[in-house]
mmCIF file of C-alpha atoms and ligand atoms in Angstrom:
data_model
loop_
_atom_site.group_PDB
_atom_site.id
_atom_site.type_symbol
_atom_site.label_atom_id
_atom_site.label_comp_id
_atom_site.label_asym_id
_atom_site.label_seq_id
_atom_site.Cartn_x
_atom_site.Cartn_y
_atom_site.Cartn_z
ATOM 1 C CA UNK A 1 17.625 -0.880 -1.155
ATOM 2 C CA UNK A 2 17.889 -1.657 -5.031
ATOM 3 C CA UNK A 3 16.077 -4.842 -6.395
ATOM 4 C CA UNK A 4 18.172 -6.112 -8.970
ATOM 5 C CA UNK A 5 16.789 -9.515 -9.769
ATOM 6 C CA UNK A 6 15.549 -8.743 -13.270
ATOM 7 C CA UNK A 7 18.582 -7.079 -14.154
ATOM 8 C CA UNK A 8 20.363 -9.834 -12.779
ATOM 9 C CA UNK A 9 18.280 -12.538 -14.727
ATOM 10 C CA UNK A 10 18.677 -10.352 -17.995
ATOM 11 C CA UNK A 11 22.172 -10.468 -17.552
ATOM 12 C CA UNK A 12 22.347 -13.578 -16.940
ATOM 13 C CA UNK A 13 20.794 -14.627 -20.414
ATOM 14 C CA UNK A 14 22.871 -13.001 -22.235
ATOM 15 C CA UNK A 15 25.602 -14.568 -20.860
ATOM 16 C CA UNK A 16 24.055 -17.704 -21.744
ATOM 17 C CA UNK A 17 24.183 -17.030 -25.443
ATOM 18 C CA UNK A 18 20.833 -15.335 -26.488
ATOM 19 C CA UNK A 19 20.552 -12.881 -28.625
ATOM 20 C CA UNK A 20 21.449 -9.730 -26.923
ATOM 21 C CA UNK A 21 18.563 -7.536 -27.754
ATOM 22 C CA UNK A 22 17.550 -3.900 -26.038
ATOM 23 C CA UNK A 23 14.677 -5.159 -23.179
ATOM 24 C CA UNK A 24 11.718 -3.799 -23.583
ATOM 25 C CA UNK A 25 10.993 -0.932 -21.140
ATOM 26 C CA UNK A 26 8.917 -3.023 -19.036
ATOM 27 C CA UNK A 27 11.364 -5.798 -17.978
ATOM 28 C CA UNK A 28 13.325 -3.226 -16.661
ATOM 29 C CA UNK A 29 13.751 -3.734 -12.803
ATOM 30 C CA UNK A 30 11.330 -1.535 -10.184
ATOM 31 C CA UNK A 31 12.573 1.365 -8.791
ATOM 32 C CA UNK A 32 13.877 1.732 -5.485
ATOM 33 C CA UNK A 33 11.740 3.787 -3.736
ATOM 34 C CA UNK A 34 13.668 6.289 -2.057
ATOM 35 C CA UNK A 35 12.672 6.117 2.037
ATOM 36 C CA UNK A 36 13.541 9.833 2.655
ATOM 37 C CA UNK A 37 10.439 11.040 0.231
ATOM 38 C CA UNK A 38 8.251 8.597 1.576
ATOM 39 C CA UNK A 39 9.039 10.163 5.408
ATOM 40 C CA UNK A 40 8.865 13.524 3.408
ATOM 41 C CA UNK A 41 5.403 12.927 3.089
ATOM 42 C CA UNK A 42 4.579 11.245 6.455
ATOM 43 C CA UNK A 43 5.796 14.422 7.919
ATOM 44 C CA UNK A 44 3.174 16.676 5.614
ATOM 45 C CA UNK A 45 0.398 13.782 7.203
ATOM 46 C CA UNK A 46 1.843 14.800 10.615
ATOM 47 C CA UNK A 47 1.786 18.401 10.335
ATOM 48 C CA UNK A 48 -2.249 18.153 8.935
ATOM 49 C CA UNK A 49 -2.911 16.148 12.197
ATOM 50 C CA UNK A 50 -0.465 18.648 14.301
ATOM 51 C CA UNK A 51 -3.084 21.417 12.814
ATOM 52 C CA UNK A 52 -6.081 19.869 12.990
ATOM 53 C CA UNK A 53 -6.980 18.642 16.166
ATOM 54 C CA UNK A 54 -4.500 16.132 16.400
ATOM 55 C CA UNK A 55 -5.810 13.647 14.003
ATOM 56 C CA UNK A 56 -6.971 12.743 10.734
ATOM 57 C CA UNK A 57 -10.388 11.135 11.274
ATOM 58 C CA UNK A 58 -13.462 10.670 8.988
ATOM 59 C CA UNK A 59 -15.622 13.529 9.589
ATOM 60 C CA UNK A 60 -12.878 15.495 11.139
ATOM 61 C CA UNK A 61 -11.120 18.583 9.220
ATOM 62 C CA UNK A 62 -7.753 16.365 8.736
ATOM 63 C CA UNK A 63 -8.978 13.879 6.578
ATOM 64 C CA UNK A 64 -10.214 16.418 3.803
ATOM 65 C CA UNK A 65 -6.635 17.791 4.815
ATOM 66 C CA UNK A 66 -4.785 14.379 3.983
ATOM 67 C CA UNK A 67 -7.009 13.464 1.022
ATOM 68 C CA UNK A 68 -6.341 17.050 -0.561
ATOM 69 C CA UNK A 69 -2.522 16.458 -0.253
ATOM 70 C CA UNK A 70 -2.190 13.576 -1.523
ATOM 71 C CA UNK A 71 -4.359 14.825 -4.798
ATOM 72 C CA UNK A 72 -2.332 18.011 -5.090
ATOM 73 C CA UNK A 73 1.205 15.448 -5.471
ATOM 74 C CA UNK A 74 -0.753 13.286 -8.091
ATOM 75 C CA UNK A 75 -2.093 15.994 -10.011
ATOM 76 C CA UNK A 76 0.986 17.426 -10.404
ATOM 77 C CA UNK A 77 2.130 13.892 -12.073
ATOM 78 C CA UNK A 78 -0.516 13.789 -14.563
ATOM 79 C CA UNK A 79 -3.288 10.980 -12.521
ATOM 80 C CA UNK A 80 -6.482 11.133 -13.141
ATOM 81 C CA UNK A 81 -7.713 11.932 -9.998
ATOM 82 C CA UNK A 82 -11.400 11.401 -8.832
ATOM 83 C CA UNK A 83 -13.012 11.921 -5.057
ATOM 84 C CA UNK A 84 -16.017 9.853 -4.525
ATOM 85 C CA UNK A 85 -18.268 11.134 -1.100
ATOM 86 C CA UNK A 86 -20.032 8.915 0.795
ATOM 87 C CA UNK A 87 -22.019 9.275 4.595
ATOM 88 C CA UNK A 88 -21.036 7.585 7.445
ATOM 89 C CA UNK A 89 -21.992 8.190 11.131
ATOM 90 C CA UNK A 90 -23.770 11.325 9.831
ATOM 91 C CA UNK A 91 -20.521 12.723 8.290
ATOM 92 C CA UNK A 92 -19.140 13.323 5.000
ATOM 93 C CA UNK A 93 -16.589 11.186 4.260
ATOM 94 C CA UNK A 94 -14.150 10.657 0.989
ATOM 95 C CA UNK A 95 -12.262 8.358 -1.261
ATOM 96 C CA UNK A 96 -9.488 9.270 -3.549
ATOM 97 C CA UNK A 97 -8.874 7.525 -6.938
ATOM 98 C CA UNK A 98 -5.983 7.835 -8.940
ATOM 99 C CA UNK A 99 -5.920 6.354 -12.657
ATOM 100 C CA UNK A 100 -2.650 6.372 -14.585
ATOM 101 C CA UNK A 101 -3.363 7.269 -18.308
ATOM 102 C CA UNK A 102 -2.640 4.165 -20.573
ATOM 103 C CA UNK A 103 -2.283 0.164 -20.289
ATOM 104 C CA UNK A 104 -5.552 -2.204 -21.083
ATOM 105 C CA UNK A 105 -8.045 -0.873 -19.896
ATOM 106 C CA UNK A 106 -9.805 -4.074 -19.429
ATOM 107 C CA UNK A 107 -6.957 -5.065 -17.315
ATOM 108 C CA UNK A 108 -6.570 -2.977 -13.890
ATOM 109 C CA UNK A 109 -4.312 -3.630 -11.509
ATOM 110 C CA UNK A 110 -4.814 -1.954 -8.100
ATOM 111 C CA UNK A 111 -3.361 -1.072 -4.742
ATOM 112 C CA UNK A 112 -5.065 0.434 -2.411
ATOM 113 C CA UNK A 113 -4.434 1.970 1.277
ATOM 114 C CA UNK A 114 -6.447 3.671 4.107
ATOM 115 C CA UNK A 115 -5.721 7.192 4.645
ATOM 116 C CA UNK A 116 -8.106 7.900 7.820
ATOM 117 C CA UNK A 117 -6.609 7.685 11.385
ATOM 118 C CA UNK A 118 -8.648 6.963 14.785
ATOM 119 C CA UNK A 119 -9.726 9.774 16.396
ATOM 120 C CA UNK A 120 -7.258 8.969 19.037
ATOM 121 C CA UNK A 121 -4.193 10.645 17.193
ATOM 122 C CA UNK A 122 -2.287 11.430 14.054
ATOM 123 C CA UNK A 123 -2.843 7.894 12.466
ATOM 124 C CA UNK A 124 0.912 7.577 11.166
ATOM 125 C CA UNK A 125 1.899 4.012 11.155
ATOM 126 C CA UNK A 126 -1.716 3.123 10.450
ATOM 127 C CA UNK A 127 -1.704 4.293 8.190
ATOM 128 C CA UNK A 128 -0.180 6.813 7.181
ATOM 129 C CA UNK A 129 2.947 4.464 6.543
ATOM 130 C CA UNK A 130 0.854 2.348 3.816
ATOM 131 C CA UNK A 131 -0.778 5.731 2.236
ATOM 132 C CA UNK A 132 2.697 7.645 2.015
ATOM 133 C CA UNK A 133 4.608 4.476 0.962
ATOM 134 C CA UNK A 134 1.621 4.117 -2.041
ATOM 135 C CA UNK A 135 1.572 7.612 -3.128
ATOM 136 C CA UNK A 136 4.908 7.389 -3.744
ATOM 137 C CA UNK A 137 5.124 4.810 -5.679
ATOM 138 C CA UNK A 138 2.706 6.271 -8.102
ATOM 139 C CA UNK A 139 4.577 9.444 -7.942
ATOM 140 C CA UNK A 140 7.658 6.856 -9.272
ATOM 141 C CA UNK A 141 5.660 5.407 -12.087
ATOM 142 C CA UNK A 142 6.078 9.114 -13.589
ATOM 143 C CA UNK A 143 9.640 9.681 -12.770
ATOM 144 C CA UNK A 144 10.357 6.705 -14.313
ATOM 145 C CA UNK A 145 8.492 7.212 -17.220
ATOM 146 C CA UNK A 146 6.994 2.975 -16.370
ATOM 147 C CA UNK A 147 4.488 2.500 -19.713
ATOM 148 C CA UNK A 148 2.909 -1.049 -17.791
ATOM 149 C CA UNK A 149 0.953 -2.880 -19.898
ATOM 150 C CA UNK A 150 -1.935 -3.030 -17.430
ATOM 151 C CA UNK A 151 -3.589 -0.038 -16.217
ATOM 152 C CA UNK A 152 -2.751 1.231 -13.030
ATOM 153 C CA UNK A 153 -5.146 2.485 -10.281
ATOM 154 C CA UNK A 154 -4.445 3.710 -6.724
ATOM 155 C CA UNK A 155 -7.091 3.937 -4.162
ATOM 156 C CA UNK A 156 -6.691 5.944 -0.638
ATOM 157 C CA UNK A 157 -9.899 4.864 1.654
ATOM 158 C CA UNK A 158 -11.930 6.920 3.992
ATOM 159 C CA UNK A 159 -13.464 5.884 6.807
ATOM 160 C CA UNK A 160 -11.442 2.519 7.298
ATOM 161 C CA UNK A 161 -11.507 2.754 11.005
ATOM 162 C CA UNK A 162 -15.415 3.030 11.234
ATOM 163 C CA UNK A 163 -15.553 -0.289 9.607
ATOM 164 C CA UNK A 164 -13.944 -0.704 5.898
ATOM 165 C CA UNK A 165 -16.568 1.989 4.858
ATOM 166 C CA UNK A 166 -15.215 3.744 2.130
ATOM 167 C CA UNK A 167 -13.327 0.838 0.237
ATOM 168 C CA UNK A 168 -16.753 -1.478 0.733
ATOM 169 C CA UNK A 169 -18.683 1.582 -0.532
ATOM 170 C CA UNK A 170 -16.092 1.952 -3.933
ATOM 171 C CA UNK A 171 -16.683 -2.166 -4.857
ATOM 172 C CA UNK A 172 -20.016 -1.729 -4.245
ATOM 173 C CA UNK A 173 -20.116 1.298 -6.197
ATOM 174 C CA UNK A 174 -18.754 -0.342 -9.326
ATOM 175 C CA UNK A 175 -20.980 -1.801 -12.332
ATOM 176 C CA UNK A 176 -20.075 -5.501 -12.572
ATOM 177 C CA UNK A 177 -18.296 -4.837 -15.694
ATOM 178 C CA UNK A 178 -15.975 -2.779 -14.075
ATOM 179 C CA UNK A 179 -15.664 -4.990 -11.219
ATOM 180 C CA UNK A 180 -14.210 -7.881 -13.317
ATOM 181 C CA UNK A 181 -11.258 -5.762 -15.237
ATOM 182 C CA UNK A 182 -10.448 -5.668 -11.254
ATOM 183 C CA UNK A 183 -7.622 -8.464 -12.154
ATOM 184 C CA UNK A 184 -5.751 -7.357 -8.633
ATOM 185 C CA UNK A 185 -5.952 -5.969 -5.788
ATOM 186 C CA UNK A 186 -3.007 -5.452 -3.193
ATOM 187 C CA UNK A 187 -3.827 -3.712 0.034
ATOM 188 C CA UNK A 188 -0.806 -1.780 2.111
ATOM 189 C CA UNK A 189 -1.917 -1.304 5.963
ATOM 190 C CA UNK A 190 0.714 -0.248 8.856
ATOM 191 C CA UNK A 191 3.815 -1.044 6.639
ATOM 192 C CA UNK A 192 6.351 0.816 9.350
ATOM 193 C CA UNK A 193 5.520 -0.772 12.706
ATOM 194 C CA UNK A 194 8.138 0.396 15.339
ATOM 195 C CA UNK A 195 8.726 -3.283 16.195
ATOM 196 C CA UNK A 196 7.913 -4.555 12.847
ATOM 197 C CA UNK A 197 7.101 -8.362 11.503
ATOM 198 C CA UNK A 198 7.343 -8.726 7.916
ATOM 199 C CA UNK A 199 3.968 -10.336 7.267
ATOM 200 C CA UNK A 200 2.631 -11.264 3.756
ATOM 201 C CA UNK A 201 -1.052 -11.846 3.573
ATOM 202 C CA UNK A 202 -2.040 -15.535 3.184
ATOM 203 C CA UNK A 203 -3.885 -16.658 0.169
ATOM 204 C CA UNK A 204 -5.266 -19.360 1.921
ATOM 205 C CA UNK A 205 -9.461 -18.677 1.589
ATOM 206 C CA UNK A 206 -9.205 -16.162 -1.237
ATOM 207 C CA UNK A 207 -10.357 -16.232 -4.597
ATOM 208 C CA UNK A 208 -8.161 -17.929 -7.086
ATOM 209 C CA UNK A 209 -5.439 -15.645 -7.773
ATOM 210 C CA UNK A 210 -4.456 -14.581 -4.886
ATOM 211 C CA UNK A 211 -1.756 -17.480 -4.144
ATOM 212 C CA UNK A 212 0.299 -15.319 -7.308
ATOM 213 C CA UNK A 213 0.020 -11.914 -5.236
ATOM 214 C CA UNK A 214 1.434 -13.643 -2.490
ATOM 215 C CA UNK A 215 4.181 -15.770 -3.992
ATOM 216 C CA UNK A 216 5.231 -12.159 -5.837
ATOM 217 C CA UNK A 217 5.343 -9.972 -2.258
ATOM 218 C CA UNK A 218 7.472 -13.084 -1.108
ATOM 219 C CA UNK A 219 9.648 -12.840 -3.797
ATOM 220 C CA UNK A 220 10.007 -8.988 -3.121
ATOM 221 C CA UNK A 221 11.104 -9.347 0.287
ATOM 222 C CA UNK A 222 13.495 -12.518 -0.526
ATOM 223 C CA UNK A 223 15.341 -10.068 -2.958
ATOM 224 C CA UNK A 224 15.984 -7.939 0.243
ATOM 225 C CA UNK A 225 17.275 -11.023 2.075
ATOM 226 C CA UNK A 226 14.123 -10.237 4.453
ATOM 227 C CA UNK A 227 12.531 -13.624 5.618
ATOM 228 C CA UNK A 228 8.291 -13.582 6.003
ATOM 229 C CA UNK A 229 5.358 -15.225 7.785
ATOM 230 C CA UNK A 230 1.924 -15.298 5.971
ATOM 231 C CA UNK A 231 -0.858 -13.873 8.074
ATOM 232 C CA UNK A 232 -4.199 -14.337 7.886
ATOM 233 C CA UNK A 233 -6.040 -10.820 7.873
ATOM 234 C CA UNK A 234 -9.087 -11.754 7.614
ATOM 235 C CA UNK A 235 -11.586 -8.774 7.403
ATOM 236 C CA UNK A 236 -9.142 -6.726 9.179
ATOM 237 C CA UNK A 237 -8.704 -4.291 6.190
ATOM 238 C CA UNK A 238 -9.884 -3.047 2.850
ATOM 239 C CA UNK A 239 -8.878 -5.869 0.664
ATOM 240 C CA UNK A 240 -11.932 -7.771 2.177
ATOM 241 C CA UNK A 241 -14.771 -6.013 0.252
ATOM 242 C CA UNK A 242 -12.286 -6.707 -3.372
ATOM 243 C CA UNK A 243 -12.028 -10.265 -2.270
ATOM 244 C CA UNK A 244 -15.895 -10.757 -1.585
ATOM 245 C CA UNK A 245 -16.482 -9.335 -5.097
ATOM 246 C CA UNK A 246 -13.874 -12.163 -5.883
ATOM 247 C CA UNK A 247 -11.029 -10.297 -7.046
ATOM 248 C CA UNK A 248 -7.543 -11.457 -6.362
ATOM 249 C CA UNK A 249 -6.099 -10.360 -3.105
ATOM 250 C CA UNK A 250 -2.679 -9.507 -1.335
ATOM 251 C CA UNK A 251 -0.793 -7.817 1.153
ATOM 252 C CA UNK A 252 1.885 -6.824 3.289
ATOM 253 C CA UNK A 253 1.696 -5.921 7.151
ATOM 254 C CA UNK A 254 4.799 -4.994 9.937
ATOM 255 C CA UNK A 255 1.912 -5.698 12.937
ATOM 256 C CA UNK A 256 -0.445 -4.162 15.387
ATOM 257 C CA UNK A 257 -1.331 -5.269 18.817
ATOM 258 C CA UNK A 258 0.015 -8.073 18.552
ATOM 259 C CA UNK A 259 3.263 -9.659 20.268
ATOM 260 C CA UNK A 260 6.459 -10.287 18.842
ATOM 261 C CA UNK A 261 7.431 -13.794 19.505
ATOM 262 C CA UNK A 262 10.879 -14.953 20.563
ATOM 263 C CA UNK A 263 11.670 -16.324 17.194
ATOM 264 C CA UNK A 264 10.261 -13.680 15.428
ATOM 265 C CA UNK A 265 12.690 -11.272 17.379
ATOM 266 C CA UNK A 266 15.586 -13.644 16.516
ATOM 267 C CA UNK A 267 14.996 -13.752 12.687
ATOM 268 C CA UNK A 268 13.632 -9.483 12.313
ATOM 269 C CA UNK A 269 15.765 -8.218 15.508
ATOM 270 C CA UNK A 270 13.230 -5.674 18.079
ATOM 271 C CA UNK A 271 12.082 -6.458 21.019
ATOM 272 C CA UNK A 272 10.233 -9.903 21.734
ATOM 273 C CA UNK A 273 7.370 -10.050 24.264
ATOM 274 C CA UNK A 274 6.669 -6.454 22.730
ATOM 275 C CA UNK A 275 3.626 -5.208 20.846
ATOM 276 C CA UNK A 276 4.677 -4.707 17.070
ATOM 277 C CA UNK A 277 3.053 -1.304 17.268
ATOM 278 C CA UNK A 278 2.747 -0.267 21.122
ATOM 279 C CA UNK A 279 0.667 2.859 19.994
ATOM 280 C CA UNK A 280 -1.648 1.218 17.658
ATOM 281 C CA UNK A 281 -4.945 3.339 17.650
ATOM 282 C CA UNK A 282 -3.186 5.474 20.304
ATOM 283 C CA UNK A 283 -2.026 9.577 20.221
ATOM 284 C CA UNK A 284 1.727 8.108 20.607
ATOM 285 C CA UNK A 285 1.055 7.035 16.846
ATOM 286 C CA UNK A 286 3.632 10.061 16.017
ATOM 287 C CA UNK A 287 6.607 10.413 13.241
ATOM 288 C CA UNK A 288 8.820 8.544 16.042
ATOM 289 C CA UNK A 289 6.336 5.907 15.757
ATOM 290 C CA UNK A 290 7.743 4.328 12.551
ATOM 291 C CA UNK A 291 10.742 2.053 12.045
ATOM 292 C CA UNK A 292 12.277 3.588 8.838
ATOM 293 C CA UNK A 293 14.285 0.418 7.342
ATOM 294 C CA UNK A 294 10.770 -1.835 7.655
ATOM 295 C CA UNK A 295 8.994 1.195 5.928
ATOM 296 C CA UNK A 296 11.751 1.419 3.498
ATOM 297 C CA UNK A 297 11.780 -2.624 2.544
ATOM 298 C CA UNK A 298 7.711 -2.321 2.429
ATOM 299 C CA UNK A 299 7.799 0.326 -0.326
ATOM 300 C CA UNK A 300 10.301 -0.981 -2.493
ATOM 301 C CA UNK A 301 8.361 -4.614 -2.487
ATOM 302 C CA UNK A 302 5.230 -2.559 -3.274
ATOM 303 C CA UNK A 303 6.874 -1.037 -6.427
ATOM 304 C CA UNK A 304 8.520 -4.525 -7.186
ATOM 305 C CA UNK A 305 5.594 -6.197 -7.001
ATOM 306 C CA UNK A 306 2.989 -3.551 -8.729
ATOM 307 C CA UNK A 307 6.232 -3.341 -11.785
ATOM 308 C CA UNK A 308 5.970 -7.006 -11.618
ATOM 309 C CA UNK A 309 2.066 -7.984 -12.526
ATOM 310 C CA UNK A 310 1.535 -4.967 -14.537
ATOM 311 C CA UNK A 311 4.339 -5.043 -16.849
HETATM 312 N N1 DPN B 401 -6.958 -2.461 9.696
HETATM 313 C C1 DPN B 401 -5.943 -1.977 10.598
HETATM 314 C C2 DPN B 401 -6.461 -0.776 11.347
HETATM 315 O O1 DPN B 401 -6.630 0.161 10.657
HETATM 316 O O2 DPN B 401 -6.665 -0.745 12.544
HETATM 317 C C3 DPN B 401 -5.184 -2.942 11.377
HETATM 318 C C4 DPN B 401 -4.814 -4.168 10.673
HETATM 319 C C5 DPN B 401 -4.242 -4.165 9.415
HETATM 320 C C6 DPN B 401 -5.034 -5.357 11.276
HETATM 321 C C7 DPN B 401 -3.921 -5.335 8.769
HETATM 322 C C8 DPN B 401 -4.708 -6.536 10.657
HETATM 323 C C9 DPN B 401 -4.136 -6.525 9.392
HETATM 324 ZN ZN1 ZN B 402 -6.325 1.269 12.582
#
């Protein structure tokens, strides 16, 4: 689905009487990110689970698997890619961080994802939805030729399922200087739940900033006619070791365990008195396992809302 808002609002001016003058490159609108590339690579995270063991654990040969394909696609669009190692539970395990050449350096904007799975199975709603959905949104920032003002950085986590390992072990890896051009952080966790809820983290007990990420993920989803609830994550996910070091949080999230309500059914459609994700943390966690329109709406507010605080 396009978002057309800015184009809309640009239009709109001109109408009004100003000046008509060429818009800078970055006030053009996001792009929509097109769904079918997005599955394209949840089927490439399937088929390194399908091949190695059935899943794509820390420690196990499918993570290395997942973390080297997702490398090999930003490569190939000119990142900046880095691997940091770490040990956990007497296993090597791996982050993967992608800079985008250009944009103030002293002001990075990040988003972030975990790319492990249980050991249970294939991992492909969580999370392979949020790690597909992000690398492809990088891999739009060169097909559009975007030239944000900000710098851009993408982070896919190891080891989130053993306890937010790998993203607690990159803050904590980072001087304090570098921890403060941190002027964002938005984390993307199970964005294709099979009986999705369009969930926006809440701002509510995060440092001061955060209110912004959320009001902008809002704004992405109203410009898809998609009503929210804010949810409270908690430490639930990787954005909790940025928000300790106080950086400005946000989020978006279709559900886990939990059940969808009767109202919640009536506004989204699926199933009420149903599990958002039935086969959270289970081998069912498969390709079938993903709604495609909720995994389609989640990417295209992650580009909207990266294009918006970076441009
Ligand atoms: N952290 C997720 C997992 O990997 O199991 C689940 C989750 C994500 C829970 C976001 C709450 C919010
Ligand atoms: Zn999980």
């Amino acid at each position: 689905m396009r978002i057309i808002t800015a184009l809309l609002a640009s239009a709109a001016l001109i109408g009004a009487g100003a000046t008509a003058q060429a818009e800078p490159v970055n006030a053009l609108a996001a792009p929509n990110i097109p769904v079918a590339a997005v599955q394209g690579h949840l089927n490439q995270l399937q088929s390194i689970a399908n091949s190695n063991g059935g899943n794509r654990a820390h420690g196990r040969p499918g993570y290395l698997a997942s973390v080297n394909y997702v490398k090999g696609k930003l490569d190939a669009a000119g990142f900046v890619t880095k691997v940091q190692s770490f040990t956990n539970g007497g296993a090597t395990g791996y982050n993967l961080i992608a800079d985008w050449p250009g944009g103030d350096p002293n002001q990075v904007v990040m988003i972030g994802s975990h790319l492990d799975s249980v050991t249970a199975g294939p991992g492909i709603n969580d999370n392979g939805s949020g790690s597909a959905s992000n690398l492809e949104v990088a891999l739009q920032v060169k097909a559009t030729g975007y030239k944000p003002t900000k710098h851009l950085r993408f982070g896919w986590w190891g080891a989130e399922e053993r306890g937010l390992i790998g993203s607690t072990f990159y803050v904590n890896s980072l001087p304090a200087a570098e921890k403060s051009k941190i002027k964002a952080y938005l984390n993307f966790d199970m964005t294709g739940s099979p009986n999705p809820g369009y969930f926006v983290y809440s701002a509510s007990g995060q440092p001061s900033g955060s209110l912004a990420l959320q009001q902008k993920l809002e704004e992405g989803f109203k410009s898809l006619n998609v009503q929210t609830e804010l949810t409270s994550v908690g430490g639930r996910s990787d954005h909790a070791a940025f928000a300790r070091a106080g950086i400005p949080i946000g989020g978006t999230f279709t559900g886990a365990e939990g059940t969808k309500t009767a109202a919640q059914a009536a506004k989204w459609g699926g199933t009420a008195g149903k599990a958002y994700d039935q086969c959270y943390h289970r081998a069912c966690d498969r390709i079938v396992n993903i709604n495609v329109p909720a995994l389609d709406r989640n990417a295209d507010v992650i580009a909207y809302t990266l294009w918006a605080i970076s441009a």
